[in-house]
Coordinates of C-alpha atoms in Angstrom, one line a residue:
M108 CA -24.3 -12.3 -18.1
T109 CA -21.2 -12.8 -16.0
T110 CA -19.8 -9.8 -14.2
F111 CA -16.0 -9.5 -14.2
I112 CA -13.9 -7.4 -11.9
Q113 CA -10.5 -6.5 -13.3
L114 CA -7.7 -4.9 -11.4
H115 CA -4.6 -3.4 -13.0
M116 CA -1.7 -2.3 -10.7
L117 CA 1.7 -0.7 -11.0
T118 CA 4.0 -1.3 -8.0
A119 CA 7.6 -0.1 -7.7
Y120 CA 10.0 -2.4 -5.8
A121 CA 13.5 -1.4 -4.6
P122 CA 16.3 -3.9 -5.4
A123 CA 15.4 -7.3 -4.1
N124 CA 15.1 -11.0 -4.9
L125 CA 11.3 -11.4 -4.3
N126 CA 10.8 -14.7 -6.2
R127 CA 13.8 -16.8 -7.2
D128 CA 14.2 -19.7 -9.6
D129 CA 15.9 -23.0 -9.0
T130 CA 19.4 -21.4 -9.2
G131 CA 18.5 -18.8 -6.6
R132 CA 18.4 -15.9 -9.1
P133 CA 15.3 -13.6 -9.5
K134 CA 12.8 -15.0 -11.9
T135 CA 12.6 -13.3 -15.3
A136 CA 10.7 -13.5 -18.6
I137 CA 11.4 -12.3 -22.2
M138 CA 8.8 -9.8 -23.3
G139 CA 9.1 -7.4 -26.2
G140 CA 12.5 -8.9 -27.0
V141 CA 14.1 -7.9 -23.7
E142 CA 14.4 -9.6 -20.3
R143 CA 12.0 -8.4 -17.6
L144 CA 11.9 -9.1 -13.9
R145 CA 9.0 -11.4 -13.0
V146 CA 7.1 -12.6 -9.9
S147 CA 5.1 -15.7 -10.5
S148 CA 1.4 -15.8 -9.8
Q149 CA 1.9 -18.8 -7.4
S150 CA 4.3 -16.7 -5.3
L151 CA 1.8 -13.8 -5.3
K152 CA -1.2 -15.9 -4.3
R153 CA 0.6 -17.6 -1.5
A154 CA 1.9 -14.3 -0.1
W155 CA -1.6 -12.9 -0.2
R156 CA -3.7 -15.8 1.2
T157 CA -1.2 -16.4 4.1
S158 CA -0.7 -12.8 5.0
E159 CA -1.8 -11.5 8.4
M160 CA -3.9 -8.8 6.7
F161 CA -6.0 -11.4 4.7
E162 CA -6.3 -13.7 7.7
N163 CA -7.5 -11.0 10.0
A164 CA -10.1 -9.7 7.5
L165 CA -11.5 -13.2 6.8
S166 CA -10.9 -15.1 10.0
G167 CA -12.9 -18.3 10.2
H168 CA -13.3 -18.5 6.4
I169 CA -9.8 -19.5 5.3
G170 CA -8.8 -23.1 4.7
V171 CA -5.4 -24.9 4.9
R172 CA -3.3 -26.4 2.1
T173 CA -1.3 -29.4 3.3
R174 CA -0.1 -33.0 2.6
Q175 CA 0.3 -33.7 6.4
M176 CA -3.3 -34.1 7.6
G177 CA -2.5 -37.7 8.5
R178 CA 0.3 -36.7 10.8
K179 CA -1.9 -34.2 12.6
V180 CA -4.6 -36.9 13.2
Y181 CA -2.0 -39.4 14.4
Q182 CA -0.6 -36.9 17.0
Q183 CA -4.0 -36.1 18.3
L184 CA -5.0 -39.7 18.6
I185 CA -1.8 -40.6 20.5
I186 CA -2.4 -37.7 22.9
G187 CA -6.0 -39.0 23.3
G188 CA -4.7 -42.4 24.4
F189 CA -4.7 -44.6 21.3
D190 CA -1.9 -47.1 20.8
E191 CA 0.5 -46.4 18.0
K192 CA -0.7 -49.2 15.7
L193 CA -4.4 -48.3 15.9
A194 CA -3.6 -44.6 15.6
M195 CA -1.6 -45.3 12.4
A196 CA -4.4 -47.3 10.9
I197 CA -7.1 -44.6 11.7
S198 CA -4.9 -41.8 10.6
A199 CA -4.3 -43.5 7.2
K200 CA -8.0 -44.0 6.7
I201 CA -8.7 -40.4 7.3
A202 CA -5.8 -39.0 5.3
E203 CA -6.6 -41.1 2.2
Q204 CA -10.0 -39.4 2.0
F205 CA -8.1 -36.4 0.6
G206 CA -5.7 -38.1 -1.7
S207 CA -3.4 -41.1 -2.3
L208 CA -1.1 -41.9 0.5
K209 CA 2.7 -42.1 -0.1
K210 CA 4.0 -45.7 -0.2
E211 CA 7.7 -45.5 0.6
K212 CA 9.2 -48.9 1.2
A213 CA 11.8 -47.6 3.7
P214 CA 10.6 -44.3 5.0
K215 CA 13.0 -42.2 7.2
D216 CA 10.1 -41.5 9.5
K217 CA 7.3 -43.9 10.1
L218 CA 4.8 -41.0 9.7
D219 CA 6.0 -40.3 6.1
N220 CA 3.5 -42.7 4.7
L221 CA 0.7 -40.9 6.4
D222 CA 1.4 -38.0 4.0
I223 CA -0.6 -37.8 0.8
E224 CA 1.1 -37.5 -2.6
Q225 CA -0.1 -34.1 -3.5
L226 CA -1.1 -30.9 -1.6
V227 CA -4.8 -30.6 -0.9
H228 CA -6.7 -27.5 0.0
L229 CA -9.1 -28.2 2.9
S230 CA -12.0 -25.9 3.5
P231 CA -12.8 -24.6 7.1
E232 CA -15.8 -27.0 7.1
E233 CA -13.7 -30.0 6.1
N234 CA -11.0 -29.1 8.7
Q235 CA -13.8 -28.8 11.3
A236 CA -15.2 -32.2 10.3
V237 CA -11.9 -33.8 10.8
E238 CA -11.5 -32.2 14.2
Q239 CA -15.0 -33.3 15.3
L240 CA -14.3 -36.9 14.1
I241 CA -11.1 -37.1 16.1
A242 CA -12.8 -35.8 19.2
T243 CA -15.6 -38.4 18.7
L244 CA -13.2 -41.3 18.2
I245 CA -11.2 -40.3 21.3
S246 CA -14.3 -39.9 23.4
E247 CA -15.8 -43.3 22.3
N248 CA -12.4 -45.1 22.0
R249 CA -13.2 -46.6 18.6
E250 CA -12.5 -46.6 14.9
P251 CA -14.4 -44.5 12.4
T252 CA -17.3 -45.9 10.4
D253 CA -17.4 -45.7 6.5
S254 CA -20.0 -43.0 6.6
E255 CA -17.9 -40.9 9.1
L256 CA -15.0 -41.0 6.7
K257 CA -16.8 -39.1 4.1
L258 CA -15.1 -35.9 5.0
L259 CA -14.9 -34.0 1.7
R260 CA -17.6 -31.4 1.2
G261 CA -19.2 -30.4 -2.1
Q262 CA -19.7 -26.9 -0.8
A263 CA -16.2 -25.9 0.2
H264 CA -16.8 -22.3 1.4
G265 CA -13.3 -21.3 2.3
V266 CA -12.7 -17.9 0.6
D267 CA -9.2 -19.0 -0.5
I268 CA -10.6 -22.0 -2.2
A269 CA -13.4 -19.9 -3.7
L270 CA -10.9 -17.4 -5.1
F271 CA -8.1 -19.7 -6.2
G272 CA -9.8 -23.0 -6.7
R273 CA -8.6 -26.5 -5.9
M274 CA -8.1 -29.8 -7.8
L275 CA -8.4 -33.3 -6.3
A276 CA -7.2 -35.8 -8.8
S277 CA -8.7 -38.7 -6.9
S278 CA -12.0 -37.0 -6.2
P279 CA -12.7 -34.7 -9.1
E280 CA -16.4 -34.2 -8.1
F281 CA -15.0 -32.0 -5.2
N282 CA -12.9 -29.8 -7.5
V283 CA -13.6 -26.0 -7.3
E284 CA -13.1 -23.7 -10.2
A285 CA -11.1 -20.6 -9.3
A286 CA -13.1 -17.4 -9.4
C287 CA -9.9 -15.3 -9.5
Q288 CA -7.2 -15.4 -12.2
V289 CA -3.8 -13.9 -11.4
A290 CA -1.2 -13.0 -14.0
H291 CA 2.5 -13.1 -13.4
A292 CA 3.7 -9.7 -12.4
L293 CA 6.2 -8.3 -15.0
G294 CA 8.6 -5.4 -15.0
V295 CA 7.6 -2.6 -17.4
S296 CA 11.3 -2.0 -18.3
A297 CA 14.3 -4.1 -19.3
V298 CA 16.3 -5.5 -16.4
T299 CA 19.8 -6.6 -15.7
I300 CA 20.3 -9.0 -12.8
E301 CA 23.1 -7.9 -10.5
E302 CA 25.1 -10.0 -8.0
D303 CA 25.5 -9.1 -4.4
F304 CA 28.8 -10.5 -3.0
F305 CA 28.7 -10.8 0.8
T306 CA 30.7 -12.1 3.7
A307 CA 29.9 -13.1 7.3
V308 CA 32.4 -12.4 10.0
D309 CA 32.9 -14.6 13.1
D310 CA 32.4 -12.3 16.2
L311 CA 34.7 -14.4 18.3
N312 CA 37.5 -14.4 15.8
L313 CA 40.1 -12.0 17.2
R314 CA 41.9 -11.9 13.8
E315 CA 45.2 -13.1 15.4
N316 CA 45.6 -16.1 13.2
D317 CA 42.8 -16.0 10.7
M318 CA 42.0 -12.7 9.0
G319 CA 39.4 -14.1 6.6
S320 CA 35.7 -14.2 6.8
A321 CA 33.7 -17.2 8.2
F322 CA 31.4 -17.4 5.1
M323 CA 31.2 -15.9 1.6
G324 CA 28.4 -16.0 -0.8
E325 CA 26.5 -14.1 -3.6
R326 CA 22.9 -13.4 -4.3
G327 CA 21.2 -12.1 -7.4
F328 CA 18.9 -9.0 -7.1
A329 CA 17.2 -6.5 -9.3
S330 CA 14.6 -3.7 -9.2
A331 CA 11.5 -3.1 -11.3
L332 CA 8.2 -1.3 -11.6
F333 CA 5.7 -4.2 -12.0
Y334 CA 2.5 -4.4 -13.9
S335 CA 0.1 -6.8 -12.2
Y336 CA -3.3 -8.0 -13.5
I337 CA -6.1 -9.8 -11.7
C338 CA -9.5 -10.9 -13.1
I339 CA -12.4 -12.0 -10.9
S340 CA -15.6 -13.6 -11.9
R341 CA -18.0 -12.1 -9.4
D342 CA -20.8 -14.6 -10.3
L343 CA -18.5 -17.6 -9.8
L344 CA -17.2 -16.2 -6.5
L345 CA -20.8 -15.9 -5.3
E346 CA -21.5 -19.4 -6.4
N347 CA -18.4 -20.8 -4.7
L348 CA -19.3 -19.0 -1.5
G349 CA -22.8 -20.6 -1.4
G350 CA -24.6 -17.4 -2.4
D351 CA -23.4 -15.4 0.6
E352 CA -23.4 -11.9 -0.7
A353 CA -22.0 -10.3 2.5
L354 CA -19.1 -12.7 2.4
V355 CA -18.4 -11.9 -1.3
K356 CA -18.1 -8.2 -0.5
R357 CA -15.8 -8.9 2.5
T358 CA -13.7 -11.1 0.3
L359 CA -13.4 -8.6 -2.5
K360 CA -12.4 -5.8 -0.1
A361 CA -9.9 -8.0 1.7
L362 CA -8.3 -9.4 -1.4
T363 CA -8.0 -5.9 -3.0
E364 CA -6.4 -4.3 0.0
T365 CA -4.1 -7.3 0.4
V366 CA -2.9 -7.2 -3.2
M367 CA -2.3 -3.4 -3.0
K368 CA -0.2 -3.7 0.2
V369 CA 1.3 -7.1 0.7
S370 CA 4.6 -7.9 -1.0
P371 CA 6.1 -11.3 -1.9
T372 CA 8.1 -12.7 0.9
G373 CA 11.3 -13.8 -0.8
N374 CA 14.5 -12.6 0.8
Q375 CA 12.7 -9.8 2.7
N376 CA 15.1 -10.0 5.6
S377 CA 18.0 -9.2 3.3
F378 CA 16.3 -6.5 1.2
A379 CA 13.2 -5.2 3.0
S380 CA 11.7 -4.5 -0.4
R381 CA 8.1 -3.8 0.7
A382 CA 5.9 -1.6 -1.4
Y383 CA 2.4 -0.4 -1.9
A384 CA 0.8 0.0 -5.3
S385 CA 1.4 3.4 -6.8
Y386 CA -1.4 3.1 -9.3
A387 CA -4.6 1.0 -9.6
L388 CA -7.3 0.8 -12.2
A389 CA -10.4 -1.2 -11.3
E390 CA -13.0 -2.1 -13.9
I391 CA -16.4 -3.7 -13.6
G392 CA -18.5 -5.0 -16.5
S393 CA -19.9 -8.0 -18.4
Q394 CA -17.5 -7.6 -21.4
Q395 CA -14.9 -10.2 -22.2
P396 CA -11.9 -9.4 -19.9
R397 CA -8.6 -8.3 -21.3
S398 CA -5.2 -7.5 -19.8
L399 CA -3.4 -4.2 -20.6
A400 CA 0.0 -5.8 -20.7
A401 CA 0.3 -4.8 -24.4
A402 CA 1.0 -1.3 -23.1
F403 CA 4.4 -2.5 -22.0
F404 CA 5.6 -4.7 -24.9
N405 CA 7.9 -1.8 -25.8
P406 CA 9.9 -1.4 -22.6
I407 CA 9.8 1.9 -20.8
R408 CA 13.1 3.7 -20.7
G409 CA 14.6 6.7 -19.0
E410 CA 13.5 8.6 -16.0
D411 CA 10.1 9.1 -14.4
Q412 CA 9.0 5.5 -15.2
I413 CA 5.9 5.5 -13.0
F414 CA 4.4 8.5 -14.7
K415 CA 5.2 7.0 -18.2
A416 CA 3.8 3.6 -17.3
V417 CA 0.6 5.1 -16.0
E418 CA 0.3 7.2 -19.2
Q419 CA 1.0 4.1 -21.5
L420 CA -1.5 2.0 -19.6
Q421 CA -4.2 4.6 -19.9
Q422 CA -3.5 5.0 -23.6
Q423 CA -3.7 1.3 -24.2
R424 CA -7.0 1.1 -22.4
Q425 CA -8.3 3.9 -24.6
R426 CA -7.1 2.2 -27.8
F427 CA -9.0 -1.0 -26.8
D428 CA -12.1 1.1 -26.1
D429 CA -11.8 2.9 -29.5
A430 CA -11.5 -0.3 -31.4
Y431 CA -13.8 -2.7 -29.5
G432 CA -16.2 -0.3 -27.8
A433 CA -16.2 0.2 -24.0
C434 CA -14.4 -2.8 -22.4
A435 CA -16.0 -2.2 -19.0
D436 CA -19.2 -0.6 -17.8
K437 CA -17.4 1.5 -15.1
H438 CA -14.0 2.1 -13.7
Y439 CA -12.1 3.7 -10.8
E440 CA -8.6 5.0 -10.7
M441 CA -6.2 5.5 -7.8
N442 CA -3.1 7.4 -9.0
L443 CA -0.6 8.5 -6.3
E444 CA 1.4 10.4 -8.9
I445 CA -1.3 13.1 -9.2
G446 CA -3.0 12.6 -5.8
N447 CA -6.2 11.0 -7.4
G448 CA -8.3 8.5 -5.6
T449 CA -8.1 6.7 -2.2
L450 CA -8.0 3.1 -1.0
P451 CA -11.3 3.2 0.9
E452 CA -13.1 4.5 -2.3
L453 CA -11.4 1.8 -4.4
L454 CA -12.5 -0.9 -2.0
E455 CA -16.1 0.4 -2.0
F456 CA -16.1 0.4 -5.8
I457 CA -14.7 -3.1 -6.0
A458 CA -17.2 -4.5 -3.5
Q459 CA -20.4 -3.0 -5.0

């Protein structure tokens, strides 16, 4: 049976605009009849996988997500001595192995049509294969053969791809099913978005003729205690990483520490709203996974919200267990409110 690892977290963020919508306002969602602050799963996953902490822990095992592989190839071929026409042709052949090329009739930049239509996640092995092919072509001053252009790999062992998956519409046989599911983080209480009106002053304006500011603007912001939920299929992660048990354990530890410590990056220079999780519940078992978001359908009100949120989450977990039987084989709690648990112990539990 499949083994699932579930992680439930509560993280308190000071006023910020961590993840904004198309109008620049903080993202929200209606839950339990009231508006809640929200951080999308896409925002969370990008912040985690591109963080220095994650990269340092798993150096050499992380891929790259891009549309611009063709540009990179072209630039290296030009440096290697190829003329522009041949470099363009070779770069296009290599880039289209990963997706359909853009076909703009009047591109602003001649390299625009070396970009592929959609982002593609390349594994470290695929990235290395491209680099090796470029080096060979420069060394031998020739075009690639058809067999050399088969750059996609069935076993894409990048930990970011193994965790979060990838989809290649033009080459579905190389798709990877995500081993890690990430919910949107939602505030446990109702929220009101406030507006920050600000001005910028010209330092060289001596205020002799113009007393006004050089710029005026406004930015939405809000604060919330977020409930976050992550579910990982350990068996699928092991399969995606080619059966490398040691790498699975490293990945689980690195991901857990990252999600506990790394904040979304939106507007951090303006708000410096960085936070560590105040509470974490990790569960391991073969039972069907379930979120504990139902604990917060009725918004938390009043003071001491972290304590109340922990209490409601624990009660919701117990209600599920009472009704369905034990929903996990074992669990570990880290609760800063009562000084229970430590991060090293949590990481060892997750990685077992």
